[in-house]
Amino acid sequence: MTATEPATQATTSLNTVAAVTVDAKDPKRRLRSRPVRGSRPGWFVYTALAIVLGSAIFPYYWSFLIGSGDAGTIRDPNMSWLPGGNFIENALTVVNDPAVNFWRALWNSIYSSALIALSVVFFSTLAGWAFAKLKFKGGKWLLVFVVATMAVPMQLGVVPLYILFADLGWTGNIGAIIIPALVTAFGVFWMTQYIQQSVPDELLEAARVDGANSFRTFLTVGLPAARPAAAMLGLFTFVTAWNNFFWPFIVLDRSDPTLPVALSLLQSNHFVDYSIVLAGVLLSTIPLLILFVFAGKQLVSGIMAGAVKG
């Protein structure tokens, strides 16, 4: 063993320690040098997503397939899987049918659904703020009671609710479907849970130090912080109100219906032309698709912003 070998080994050890130290101080370099396996989804994930996407799109394609045909298309055993050329004609039949009153029903659905969604978001956020951040006697038990009302089916309250609106003279009025839906138990529970987890108490203390009262604190702190959850609640409330059929069918007149009630008049005859019915169904879904196209990006970005802040 020569005299230079210990010096060479020492130099090699120092270089190794220095490299490890650099890697420890530079985590990006360390991660780049070690590619993570399985970071890209495999064929199984893409196959599962394709199946889910196909399952979601198929009902719309089937409705368009029947809606673009004629009265005998749905009963044809040799039906082609390519759309026909009668969709515009069938859609015009729905729009121009005086019994359906399509444009009036469309306005009633847009007006009532938007008003219900805005009301549910505001009142549910206000109640959720009170349950989550304002301490008052009996608050927990009151929240339990609100959540317990979700277990009561709506059908149990239809008869007394109809009698009440009949005594008030509101049957046949669009307000009869808006007022009972101004706030929901699910919305209150949803916003309570979100505000409780996402809004720190330090923000409330800072607002009180600045001289803000409870309601101003809610407007300046609570509403902006609850925007992601409020966006989801508003979107799903709008869709639920848009598709609601049971209560509007009972309380509204056939001359002033919402869109689901109006479309039900297409199949009230002895012979049902399903090409006309499904053309009307597709027309009723177009506003919802437009809503998701324009609101989907803001919805996802709001959810991601809330997740990052949390």
PDB file of C-alpha atoms in Angstrom:
ATOM      1  CA  MET A   1       0.000   0.000   0.000  1.00  0.00           C
ATOM      2  CA  THR A   2       1.477   3.283  -1.165  1.00  0.00           C
ATOM      3  CA  ALA A   3       1.345   6.618   0.572  1.00  0.00           C
ATOM      4  CA  THR A   4      -0.896   8.145  -2.078  1.00  0.00           C
ATOM      5  CA  GLU A   5      -3.713   5.608  -1.666  1.00  0.00           C
ATOM      6  CA  PRO A   6      -5.061   7.028   1.641  1.00  0.00           C
ATOM      7  CA  ALA A   7      -5.074  10.510   0.127  1.00  0.00           C
ATOM      8  CA  THR A   8      -6.942   9.236  -2.941  1.00  0.00           C
ATOM      9  CA  GLN A   9      -9.548   7.447  -0.780  1.00  0.00           C
ATOM     10  CA  ALA A  10     -10.021  10.543   1.351  1.00  0.00           C
ATOM     11  CA  THR A  11     -10.532  12.696  -1.738  1.00  0.00           C
ATOM     12  CA  THR A  12     -13.099  10.235  -3.107  1.00  0.00           C
ATOM     13  CA  SER A  13     -14.972  10.211   0.222  1.00  0.00           C
ATOM     14  CA  LEU A  14     -15.033  14.008   0.323  1.00  0.00           C
ATOM     15  CA  ASN A  15     -16.423  14.153  -3.219  1.00  0.00           C
ATOM     16  CA  THR A  16     -19.152  11.650  -2.319  1.00  0.00           C
ATOM     17  CA  VAL A  17     -20.128  13.604   0.799  1.00  0.00           C
ATOM     18  CA  ALA A  18     -20.192  16.834  -1.211  1.00  0.00           C
ATOM     19  CA  ALA A  19     -22.457  15.272  -3.881  1.00  0.00           C
ATOM     20  CA  VAL A  20     -24.861  13.972  -1.252  1.00  0.00           C
ATOM     21  CA  THR A  21     -24.882  17.388   0.432  1.00  0.00           C
ATOM     22  CA  VAL A  22     -25.685  19.145  -2.856  1.00  0.00           C
ATOM     23  CA  ASP A  23     -28.515  16.692  -3.534  1.00  0.00           C
ATOM     24  CA  ALA A  24     -29.886  17.243  -0.017  1.00  0.00           C
ATOM     25  CA  LYS A  25     -29.820  21.014  -0.458  1.00  0.00           C
ATOM     26  CA  ASP A  26     -31.369  20.821  -3.930  1.00  0.00           C
ATOM     27  CA  PRO A  27     -34.481  18.618  -3.693  1.00  0.00           C
ATOM     28  CA  LYS A  28     -35.460  19.452  -7.299  1.00  0.00           C
ATOM     29  CA  ARG A  29     -32.188  18.016  -8.571  1.00  0.00           C
ATOM     30  CA  ARG A  30     -32.656  14.959  -6.384  1.00  0.00           C
ATOM     31  CA  LEU A  31     -36.191  14.401  -7.695  1.00  0.00           C
ATOM     32  CA  ARG A  32     -35.096  14.881 -11.284  1.00  0.00           C
ATOM     33  CA  SER A  33     -32.434  12.245 -10.895  1.00  0.00           C
ATOM     34  CA  ARG A  34     -34.978   9.712  -9.665  1.00  0.00           C
ATOM     35  CA  PRO A  35     -37.984   9.432 -12.004  1.00  0.00           C
ATOM     36  CA  VAL A  36     -41.130   8.311 -10.230  1.00  0.00           C
ATOM     37  CA  ARG A  37     -42.602   5.116 -11.548  1.00  0.00           C
ATOM     38  CA  GLY A  38     -46.281   5.042 -12.384  1.00  0.00           C
ATOM     39  CA  SER A  39     -46.625   8.848 -12.629  1.00  0.00           C
ATOM     40  CA  ARG A  40     -48.544   8.464 -15.900  1.00  0.00           C
ATOM     41  CA  PRO A  41     -51.852   6.564 -15.926  1.00  0.00           C
ATOM     42  CA  GLY A  42     -51.832   3.210 -17.637  1.00  0.00           C
ATOM     43  CA  TRP A  43     -54.174   1.617 -20.143  1.00  0.00           C
ATOM     44  CA  PHE A  44     -56.548   0.444 -17.408  1.00  0.00           C
ATOM     45  CA  VAL A  45     -57.238   4.026 -16.272  1.00  0.00           C
ATOM     46  CA  TYR A  46     -57.876   5.206 -19.833  1.00  0.00           C
ATOM     47  CA  THR A  47     -60.150   2.230 -20.495  1.00  0.00           C
ATOM     48  CA  ALA A  48     -62.170   2.881 -17.343  1.00  0.00           C
ATOM     49  CA  LEU A  49     -62.488   6.582 -18.209  1.00  0.00           C
ATOM     50  CA  ALA A  50     -63.573   5.713 -21.753  1.00  0.00           C
ATOM     51  CA  ILE A  51     -66.272   3.380 -20.389  1.00  0.00           C
ATOM     52  CA  VAL A  52     -67.546   6.042 -17.983  1.00  0.00           C
ATOM     53  CA  LEU A  53     -67.541   8.679 -20.730  1.00  0.00           C
ATOM     54  CA  GLY A  54     -69.346   6.365 -23.142  1.00  0.00           C
ATOM     55  CA  SER A  55     -71.948   5.506 -20.497  1.00  0.00           C
ATOM     56  CA  ALA A  56     -72.597   9.208 -19.913  1.00  0.00           C
ATOM     57  CA  ILE A  57     -72.835  10.135 -23.592  1.00  0.00           C
ATOM     58  CA  PHE A  58     -74.866   7.129 -24.802  1.00  0.00           C
ATOM     59  CA  PRO A  59     -78.276   8.290 -23.413  1.00  0.00           C
ATOM     60  CA  TYR A  60     -77.873  11.607 -25.211  1.00  0.00           C
ATOM     61  CA  TYR A  61     -76.910   9.885 -28.453  1.00  0.00           C
ATOM     62  CA  TRP A  62     -79.836   7.469 -28.120  1.00  0.00           C
ATOM     63  CA  SER A  63     -82.242  10.373 -27.556  1.00  0.00           C
ATOM     64  CA  PHE A  64     -80.814  12.209 -30.567  1.00  0.00           C
ATOM     65  CA  LEU A  65     -81.023   9.015 -32.637  1.00  0.00           C
ATOM     66  CA  ILE A  66     -84.724   8.575 -31.870  1.00  0.00           C
ATOM     67  CA  GLY A  67     -85.453  12.299 -31.948  1.00  0.00           C
ATOM     68  CA  SER A  68     -84.010  12.608 -35.450  1.00  0.00           C
ATOM     69  CA  GLY A  69     -86.257   9.856 -36.808  1.00  0.00           C
ATOM     70  CA  ASP A  70     -90.004   9.445 -37.147  1.00  0.00           C
ATOM     71  CA  ALA A  71     -92.781   7.802 -35.159  1.00  0.00           C
ATOM     72  CA  GLY A  72     -91.785   4.293 -36.229  1.00  0.00           C
ATOM     73  CA  THR A  73     -88.043   4.588 -35.595  1.00  0.00           C
ATOM     74  CA  ILE A  74     -88.126   3.279 -32.016  1.00  0.00           C
ATOM     75  CA  ARG A  75     -90.112   0.188 -33.085  1.00  0.00           C
ATOM     76  CA  ASP A  76     -87.968  -0.611 -36.111  1.00  0.00           C
ATOM     77  CA  PRO A  77     -85.934  -3.832 -35.470  1.00  0.00           C
ATOM     78  CA  ASN A  78     -83.546  -2.816 -38.265  1.00  0.00           C
ATOM     79  CA  MET A  79     -83.055   0.690 -36.913  1.00  0.00           C
ATOM     80  CA  SER A  80     -79.899   2.375 -38.134  1.00  0.00           C
ATOM     81  CA  TRP A  81     -77.409   3.653 -35.602  1.00  0.00           C
ATOM     82  CA  LEU A  82     -76.872   6.749 -37.719  1.00  0.00           C
ATOM     83  CA  PRO A  83     -79.087   9.778 -36.961  1.00  0.00           C
ATOM     84  CA  GLY A  84     -81.868  10.655 -39.347  1.00  0.00           C
ATOM     85  CA  GLY A  85     -82.691  14.047 -40.767  1.00  0.00           C
ATOM     86  CA  ASN A  86     -85.885  14.913 -38.907  1.00  0.00           C
ATOM     87  CA  PHE A  87     -84.520  16.414 -35.710  1.00  0.00           C
ATOM     88  CA  ILE A  88     -85.079  20.058 -36.690  1.00  0.00           C
ATOM     89  CA  GLU A  89     -88.596  19.225 -37.876  1.00  0.00           C
ATOM     90  CA  ASN A  90     -89.387  17.403 -34.629  1.00  0.00           C
ATOM     91  CA  ALA A  91     -87.892  20.212 -32.545  1.00  0.00           C
ATOM     92  CA  LEU A  92     -90.014  22.787 -34.385  1.00  0.00           C
ATOM     93  CA  THR A  93     -93.064  20.628 -33.714  1.00  0.00           C
ATOM     94  CA  VAL A  94     -92.315  20.809 -29.981  1.00  0.00           C
ATOM     95  CA  VAL A  95     -91.641  24.538 -30.028  1.00  0.00           C
ATOM     96  CA  ASN A  96     -94.760  25.397 -32.049  1.00  0.00           C
ATOM     97  CA  ASP A  97     -97.139  23.086 -30.170  1.00  0.00           C
ATOM     98  CA  PRO A  98     -99.728  25.377 -28.494  1.00  0.00           C
ATOM     99  CA  ALA A  99    -100.466  22.759 -25.825  1.00  0.00           C
ATOM    100  CA  VAL A 100     -96.817  22.736 -24.710  1.00  0.00           C
ATOM    101  CA  ASN A 101     -96.303  26.525 -24.635  1.00  0.00           C
ATOM    102  CA  PHE A 102     -92.559  25.898 -24.923  1.00  0.00           C
ATOM    103  CA  TRP A 103     -91.168  29.420 -24.636  1.00  0.00           C
ATOM    104  CA  ARG A 104     -93.299  30.278 -21.616  1.00  0.00           C
ATOM    105  CA  ALA A 105     -92.277  27.021 -19.934  1.00  0.00           C
ATOM    106  CA  LEU A 106     -88.612  27.687 -20.756  1.00  0.00           C
ATOM    107  CA  TRP A 107     -88.752  31.141 -19.169  1.00  0.00           C
ATOM    108  CA  ASN A 108     -90.507  29.774 -16.079  1.00  0.00           C
ATOM    109  CA  SER A 109     -87.798  27.117 -15.650  1.00  0.00           C
ATOM    110  CA  ILE A 110     -84.931  29.577 -16.092  1.00  0.00           C
ATOM    111  CA  TYR A 111     -86.501  32.174 -13.796  1.00  0.00           C
ATOM    112  CA  SER A 112     -87.507  29.794 -11.014  1.00  0.00           C
ATOM    113  CA  SER A 113     -84.308  27.713 -11.109  1.00  0.00           C
ATOM    114  CA  ALA A 114     -82.022  30.761 -11.038  1.00  0.00           C
ATOM    115  CA  LEU A 115     -83.961  32.391  -8.208  1.00  0.00           C
ATOM    116  CA  ILE A 116     -84.022  29.166  -6.184  1.00  0.00           C
ATOM    117  CA  ALA A 117     -80.281  28.620  -6.701  1.00  0.00           C
ATOM    118  CA  LEU A 118     -79.376  32.172  -5.623  1.00  0.00           C
ATOM    119  CA  SER A 119     -81.666  32.004  -2.599  1.00  0.00           C
ATOM    120  CA  VAL A 120     -80.387  28.606  -1.474  1.00  0.00           C
ATOM    121  CA  VAL A 121     -76.766  29.741  -1.802  1.00  0.00           C
ATOM    122  CA  PHE A 122     -77.309  32.951   0.176  1.00  0.00           C
ATOM    123  CA  PHE A 123     -79.484  31.614   2.983  1.00  0.00           C
ATOM    124  CA  SER A 124     -77.563  28.339   3.304  1.00  0.00           C
ATOM    125  CA  THR A 125     -74.264  30.223   3.501  1.00  0.00           C
ATOM    126  CA  LEU A 126     -75.739  32.609   6.062  1.00  0.00           C
ATOM    127  CA  ALA A 127     -77.081  29.751   8.190  1.00  0.00           C
ATOM    128  CA  GLY A 128     -73.870  27.757   7.744  1.00  0.00           C
ATOM    129  CA  TRP A 129     -71.861  30.767   8.913  1.00  0.00           C
ATOM    130  CA  ALA A 130     -74.019  31.057  12.030  1.00  0.00           C
ATOM    131  CA  PHE A 131     -73.755  27.349  12.871  1.00  0.00           C
ATOM    132  CA  ALA A 132     -70.010  27.180  12.170  1.00  0.00           C
ATOM    133  CA  LYS A 133     -68.686  30.443  13.610  1.00  0.00           C
ATOM    134  CA  LEU A 134     -71.284  31.957  15.928  1.00  0.00           C
ATOM    135  CA  LYS A 135     -71.615  30.279  19.288  1.00  0.00           C
ATOM    136  CA  PHE A 136     -75.164  30.318  20.644  1.00  0.00           C
ATOM    137  CA  LYS A 137     -77.118  28.120  23.010  1.00  0.00           C
ATOM    138  CA  GLY A 138     -78.668  25.078  21.362  1.00  0.00           C
ATOM    139  CA  GLY A 139     -76.818  25.579  18.095  1.00  0.00           C
ATOM    140  CA  LYS A 140     -75.601  21.987  17.798  1.00  0.00           C
ATOM    141  CA  TRP A 141     -79.017  20.527  18.514  1.00  0.00           C
ATOM    142  CA  LEU A 142     -80.649  22.890  16.057  1.00  0.00           C
ATOM    143  CA  LEU A 143     -78.192  21.770  13.362  1.00  0.00           C
ATOM    144  CA  VAL A 144     -78.986  18.135  14.172  1.00  0.00           C
ATOM    145  CA  PHE A 145     -82.688  18.936  13.767  1.00  0.00           C
ATOM    146  CA  VAL A 146     -82.053  20.608  10.396  1.00  0.00           C
ATOM    147  CA  VAL A 147     -80.081  17.603   9.155  1.00  0.00           C
ATOM    148  CA  ALA A 148     -82.775  15.225  10.459  1.00  0.00           C
ATOM    149  CA  THR A 149     -85.370  16.907   8.244  1.00  0.00           C
ATOM    150  CA  MET A 150     -83.513  15.500   5.250  1.00  0.00           C
ATOM    151  CA  ALA A 151     -84.872  12.079   6.217  1.00  0.00           C
ATOM    152  CA  VAL A 152     -88.480  13.243   5.739  1.00  0.00           C
ATOM    153  CA  PRO A 153     -89.718  12.539   2.180  1.00  0.00           C
ATOM    154  CA  MET A 154     -91.152  15.499   0.321  1.00  0.00           C
ATOM    155  CA  GLN A 155     -94.257  13.478  -0.549  1.00  0.00           C
ATOM    156  CA  LEU A 156     -95.366  13.542   3.111  1.00  0.00           C
ATOM    157  CA  GLY A 157     -95.716  17.316   3.037  1.00  0.00           C
ATOM    158  CA  VAL A 158     -97.376  17.695  -0.356  1.00  0.00           C
ATOM    159  CA  VAL A 159    -100.988  17.600   0.854  1.00  0.00           C
ATOM    160  CA  PRO A 160    -100.684  20.182   3.702  1.00  0.00           C
ATOM    161  CA  LEU A 161     -98.431  22.340   1.499  1.00  0.00           C
ATOM    162  CA  TYR A 162    -100.986  22.310  -1.313  1.00  0.00           C
ATOM    163  CA  ILE A 163    -103.795  23.160   1.122  1.00  0.00           C
ATOM    164  CA  LEU A 164    -101.727  26.079   2.448  1.00  0.00           C
ATOM    165  CA  PHE A 165    -101.061  27.528  -1.006  1.00  0.00           C
ATOM    166  CA  ALA A 166    -104.681  26.957  -2.022  1.00  0.00           C
ATOM    167  CA  ASP A 167    -105.847  28.958   1.008  1.00  0.00           C
ATOM    168  CA  LEU A 168    -103.390  31.717   0.077  1.00  0.00           C
ATOM    169  CA  GLY A 169    -104.570  31.672  -3.531  1.00  0.00           C
ATOM    170  CA  TRP A 170    -101.105  30.897  -4.886  1.00  0.00           C
ATOM    171  CA  THR A 171    -101.884  27.695  -6.765  1.00  0.00           C
ATOM    172  CA  GLY A 172    -101.078  28.105 -10.440  1.00  0.00           C
ATOM    173  CA  ASN A 173     -98.510  30.790  -9.603  1.00  0.00           C
ATOM    174  CA  ILE A 174     -94.805  30.273 -10.254  1.00  0.00           C
ATOM    175  CA  GLY A 175     -94.113  31.507  -6.723  1.00  0.00           C
ATOM    176  CA  ALA A 176     -95.658  28.324  -5.373  1.00  0.00           C
ATOM    177  CA  ILE A 177     -92.577  26.350  -6.501  1.00  0.00           C
ATOM    178  CA  ILE A 178     -90.048  29.018  -5.517  1.00  0.00           C
ATOM    179  CA  ILE A 179     -91.039  29.800  -1.921  1.00  0.00           C
ATOM    180  CA  PRO A 180     -90.833  26.223  -0.512  1.00  0.00           C
ATOM    181  CA  ALA A 181     -87.337  25.842  -2.013  1.00  0.00           C
ATOM    182  CA  LEU A 182     -85.739  29.096  -0.825  1.00  0.00           C
ATOM    183  CA  VAL A 183     -83.450  27.155   1.545  1.00  0.00           C
ATOM    184  CA  THR A 184     -82.621  23.474   1.897  1.00  0.00           C
ATOM    185  CA  ALA A 185     -81.385  21.375   4.804  1.00  0.00           C
ATOM    186  CA  PHE A 186     -78.651  19.881   2.645  1.00  0.00           C
ATOM    187  CA  GLY A 187     -77.415  23.351   1.672  1.00  0.00           C
ATOM    188  CA  VAL A 188     -77.213  24.414   5.322  1.00  0.00           C
ATOM    189  CA  PHE A 189     -75.323  21.257   6.291  1.00  0.00           C
ATOM    190  CA  TRP A 190     -72.995  21.530   3.282  1.00  0.00           C
ATOM    191  CA  MET A 191     -72.051  25.147   3.935  1.00  0.00           C
ATOM    192  CA  THR A 192     -71.695  24.572   7.682  1.00  0.00           C
ATOM    193  CA  GLN A 193     -69.144  21.832   7.146  1.00  0.00           C
ATOM    194  CA  TYR A 194     -67.193  23.798   4.558  1.00  0.00           C
ATOM    195  CA  ILE A 195     -67.046  27.060   6.520  1.00  0.00           C
ATOM    196  CA  GLN A 196     -66.105  25.236   9.716  1.00  0.00           C
ATOM    197  CA  GLN A 197     -63.081  23.661   8.019  1.00  0.00           C
ATOM    198  CA  SER A 198     -61.943  26.411   5.656  1.00  0.00           C
ATOM    199  CA  VAL A 199     -62.401  29.690   7.569  1.00  0.00           C
ATOM    200  CA  PRO A 200     -59.961  30.164  10.481  1.00  0.00           C
ATOM    201  CA  ASP A 201     -61.161  31.925  13.592  1.00  0.00           C
ATOM    202  CA  GLU A 202     -58.265  34.388  13.318  1.00  0.00           C
ATOM    203  CA  LEU A 203     -60.012  36.063  10.356  1.00  0.00           C
ATOM    204  CA  LEU A 204     -63.069  36.699  12.516  1.00  0.00           C
ATOM    205  CA  GLU A 205     -60.944  38.169  15.281  1.00  0.00           C
ATOM    206  CA  ALA A 206     -59.173  40.443  12.790  1.00  0.00           C
ATOM    207  CA  ALA A 207     -62.521  41.649  11.396  1.00  0.00           C
ATOM    208  CA  ARG A 208     -63.833  42.368  14.908  1.00  0.00           C
ATOM    209  CA  VAL A 209     -60.670  44.294  15.736  1.00  0.00           C
ATOM    210  CA  ASP A 210     -61.271  46.406  12.617  1.00  0.00           C
ATOM    211  CA  GLY A 211     -64.735  47.245  13.913  1.00  0.00           C
ATOM    212  CA  ALA A 212     -66.874  45.026  11.651  1.00  0.00           C
ATOM    213  CA  ASN A 213     -70.141  43.693  13.028  1.00  0.00           C
ATOM    214  CA  SER A 214     -71.315  40.107  12.555  1.00  0.00           C
ATOM    215  CA  PHE A 215     -73.157  40.653   9.273  1.00  0.00           C
ATOM    216  CA  ARG A 216     -70.362  42.722   7.742  1.00  0.00           C
ATOM    217  CA  THR A 217     -67.886  40.031   8.772  1.00  0.00           C
ATOM    218  CA  PHE A 218     -70.070  37.507   6.984  1.00  0.00           C
ATOM    219  CA  LEU A 219     -70.154  39.612   3.806  1.00  0.00           C
ATOM    220  CA  THR A 220     -66.440  40.445   3.743  1.00  0.00           C
ATOM    221  CA  VAL A 221     -64.986  37.221   5.134  1.00  0.00           C
ATOM    222  CA  GLY A 222     -67.586  34.454   5.000  1.00  0.00           C
ATOM    223  CA  LEU A 223     -68.918  34.825   1.457  1.00  0.00           C
ATOM    224  CA  PRO A 224     -65.527  35.115  -0.297  1.00  0.00           C
ATOM    225  CA  ALA A 225     -64.103  32.187   1.670  1.00  0.00           C
ATOM    226  CA  ALA A 226     -67.161  30.018   0.950  1.00  0.00           C
ATOM    227  CA  ARG A 227     -67.186  30.736  -2.805  1.00  0.00           C
ATOM    228  CA  PRO A 228     -66.000  27.268  -3.960  1.00  0.00           C
ATOM    229  CA  ALA A 229     -68.639  25.422  -1.936  1.00  0.00           C
ATOM    230  CA  ALA A 230     -71.283  28.019  -2.837  1.00  0.00           C
ATOM    231  CA  ALA A 231     -70.533  27.549  -6.540  1.00  0.00           C
ATOM    232  CA  MET A 232     -71.053  23.807  -6.283  1.00  0.00           C
ATOM    233  CA  LEU A 233     -74.215  24.219  -4.224  1.00  0.00           C
ATOM    234  CA  GLY A 234     -75.640  26.782  -6.644  1.00  0.00           C
ATOM    235  CA  LEU A 235     -74.918  24.667  -9.706  1.00  0.00           C
ATOM    236  CA  PHE A 236     -76.435  21.486  -8.334  1.00  0.00           C
ATOM    237  CA  THR A 237     -79.405  23.368  -6.870  1.00  0.00           C
ATOM    238  CA  PHE A 238     -80.094  24.902 -10.286  1.00  0.00           C
ATOM    239  CA  VAL A 239     -80.009  21.475 -11.937  1.00  0.00           C
ATOM    240  CA  THR A 240     -82.280  19.989  -9.255  1.00  0.00           C
ATOM    241  CA  ALA A 241     -84.811  22.824  -9.572  1.00  0.00           C
ATOM    242  CA  TRP A 242     -84.666  22.593 -13.375  1.00  0.00           C
ATOM    243  CA  ASN A 243     -85.470  18.877 -13.353  1.00  0.00           C
ATOM    244  CA  ASN A 244     -88.112  19.071 -10.622  1.00  0.00           C
ATOM    245  CA  PHE A 245     -91.377  17.604 -11.881  1.00  0.00           C
ATOM    246  CA  PHE A 246     -93.438  16.321  -8.961  1.00  0.00           C
ATOM    247  CA  TRP A 247     -94.382  19.512  -7.108  1.00  0.00           C
ATOM    248  CA  PRO A 248     -94.699  21.785 -10.200  1.00  0.00           C
ATOM    249  CA  PHE A 249     -96.946  19.174 -11.822  1.00  0.00           C
ATOM    250  CA  ILE A 250     -99.300  19.349  -8.811  1.00  0.00           C
ATOM    251  CA  VAL A 251     -99.397  23.064  -8.086  1.00  0.00           C
ATOM    252  CA  LEU A 252     -99.028  24.750 -11.511  1.00  0.00           C
ATOM    253  CA  ASP A 253    -101.609  25.176 -14.232  1.00  0.00           C
ATOM    254  CA  ARG A 254    -101.048  23.542 -17.615  1.00  0.00           C
ATOM    255  CA  SER A 255    -101.205  26.982 -19.211  1.00  0.00           C
ATOM    256  CA  ASP A 256     -98.226  28.258 -17.194  1.00  0.00           C
ATOM    257  CA  PRO A 257     -95.936  25.274 -16.523  1.00  0.00           C
ATOM    258  CA  THR A 258     -92.247  24.680 -16.141  1.00  0.00           C
ATOM    259  CA  LEU A 259     -90.378  22.822 -18.872  1.00  0.00           C
ATOM    260  CA  PRO A 260     -90.572  19.269 -17.426  1.00  0.00           C
ATOM    261  CA  VAL A 261     -94.333  19.666 -16.905  1.00  0.00           C
ATOM    262  CA  ALA A 262     -94.778  21.070 -20.401  1.00  0.00           C
ATOM    263  CA  LEU A 263     -92.855  18.193 -21.991  1.00  0.00           C
ATOM    264  CA  SER A 264     -95.045  15.689 -20.169  1.00  0.00           C
ATOM    265  CA  LEU A 265     -97.963  16.995 -22.246  1.00  0.00           C
ATOM    266  CA  LEU A 266     -96.289  15.532 -25.344  1.00  0.00           C
ATOM    267  CA  GLN A 267     -97.108  12.022 -24.163  1.00  0.00           C
ATOM    268  CA  SER A 268    -100.594  12.625 -22.792  1.00  0.00           C
ATOM    269  CA  ASN A 269    -102.310  11.207 -25.874  1.00  0.00           C
ATOM    270  CA  HIS A 270    -103.203   7.586 -26.592  1.00  0.00           C
ATOM    271  CA  PHE A 271    -100.416   7.387 -29.185  1.00  0.00           C
ATOM    272  CA  VAL A 272     -97.010   8.641 -28.082  1.00  0.00           C
ATOM    273  CA  ASP A 273     -94.600   9.801 -30.770  1.00  0.00           C
ATOM    274  CA  TYR A 274     -91.294   9.229 -29.020  1.00  0.00           C
ATOM    275  CA  SER A 275     -89.353  11.036 -31.721  1.00  0.00           C
ATOM    276  CA  ILE A 276     -91.206  14.240 -30.717  1.00  0.00           C
ATOM    277  CA  VAL A 277     -90.856  13.503 -27.000  1.00  0.00           C
ATOM    278  CA  LEU A 278     -87.109  12.859 -27.132  1.00  0.00           C
ATOM    279  CA  ALA A 279     -86.547  15.864 -29.369  1.00  0.00           C
ATOM    280  CA  GLY A 280     -88.210  17.952 -26.655  1.00  0.00           C
ATOM    281  CA  VAL A 281     -86.099  16.280 -23.971  1.00  0.00           C
ATOM    282  CA  LEU A 282     -82.915  17.196 -25.838  1.00  0.00           C
ATOM    283  CA  LEU A 283     -84.105  20.770 -26.211  1.00  0.00           C
ATOM    284  CA  SER A 284     -84.620  20.947 -22.455  1.00  0.00           C
ATOM    285  CA  THR A 285     -81.045  19.787 -21.786  1.00  0.00           C
ATOM    286  CA  ILE A 286     -79.413  22.425 -24.001  1.00  0.00           C
ATOM    287  CA  PRO A 287     -79.587  25.217 -21.342  1.00  0.00           C
ATOM    288  CA  LEU A 288     -77.997  22.888 -18.776  1.00  0.00           C
ATOM    289  CA  LEU A 289     -75.177  21.990 -21.159  1.00  0.00           C
ATOM    290  CA  ILE A 290     -74.569  25.689 -21.836  1.00  0.00           C
ATOM    291  CA  LEU A 291     -74.502  26.341 -18.084  1.00  0.00           C
ATOM    292  CA  PHE A 292     -71.912  23.619 -17.505  1.00  0.00           C
ATOM    293  CA  VAL A 293     -69.761  24.863 -20.399  1.00  0.00           C
ATOM    294  CA  PHE A 294     -69.609  28.422 -19.047  1.00  0.00           C
ATOM    295  CA  ALA A 295     -69.663  27.665 -15.314  1.00  0.00           C
ATOM    296  CA  GLY A 296     -67.590  24.479 -15.284  1.00  0.00           C
ATOM    297  CA  LYS A 297     -64.215  26.229 -15.559  1.00  0.00           C
ATOM    298  CA  GLN A 298     -65.019  28.703 -12.783  1.00  0.00           C
ATOM    299  CA  LEU A 299     -66.382  25.849 -10.672  1.00  0.00           C
ATOM    300  CA  VAL A 300     -63.245  23.732 -10.972  1.00  0.00           C
ATOM    301  CA  SER A 301     -60.920  26.700 -10.463  1.00  0.00           C
ATOM    302  CA  GLY A 302     -62.878  27.724  -7.374  1.00  0.00           C
ATOM    303  CA  ILE A 303     -62.657  24.229  -5.933  1.00  0.00           C
ATOM    304  CA  MET A 304     -58.916  24.059  -6.580  1.00  0.00           C
ATOM    305  CA  ALA A 305     -58.391  27.507  -5.042  1.00  0.00           C
ATOM    306  CA  GLY A 306     -60.254  26.433  -1.934  1.00  0.00           C
ATOM    307  CA  ALA A 307     -58.231  23.222  -1.748  1.00  0.00           C
ATOM    308  CA  VAL A 308     -54.933  25.107  -2.002  1.00  0.00           C
ATOM    309  CA  LYS A 309     -55.958  27.642   0.657  1.00  0.00           C
ATOM    310  CA  GLY A 310     -57.097  24.863   2.953  1.00  0.00           C
TER     311      GLY A 310
END
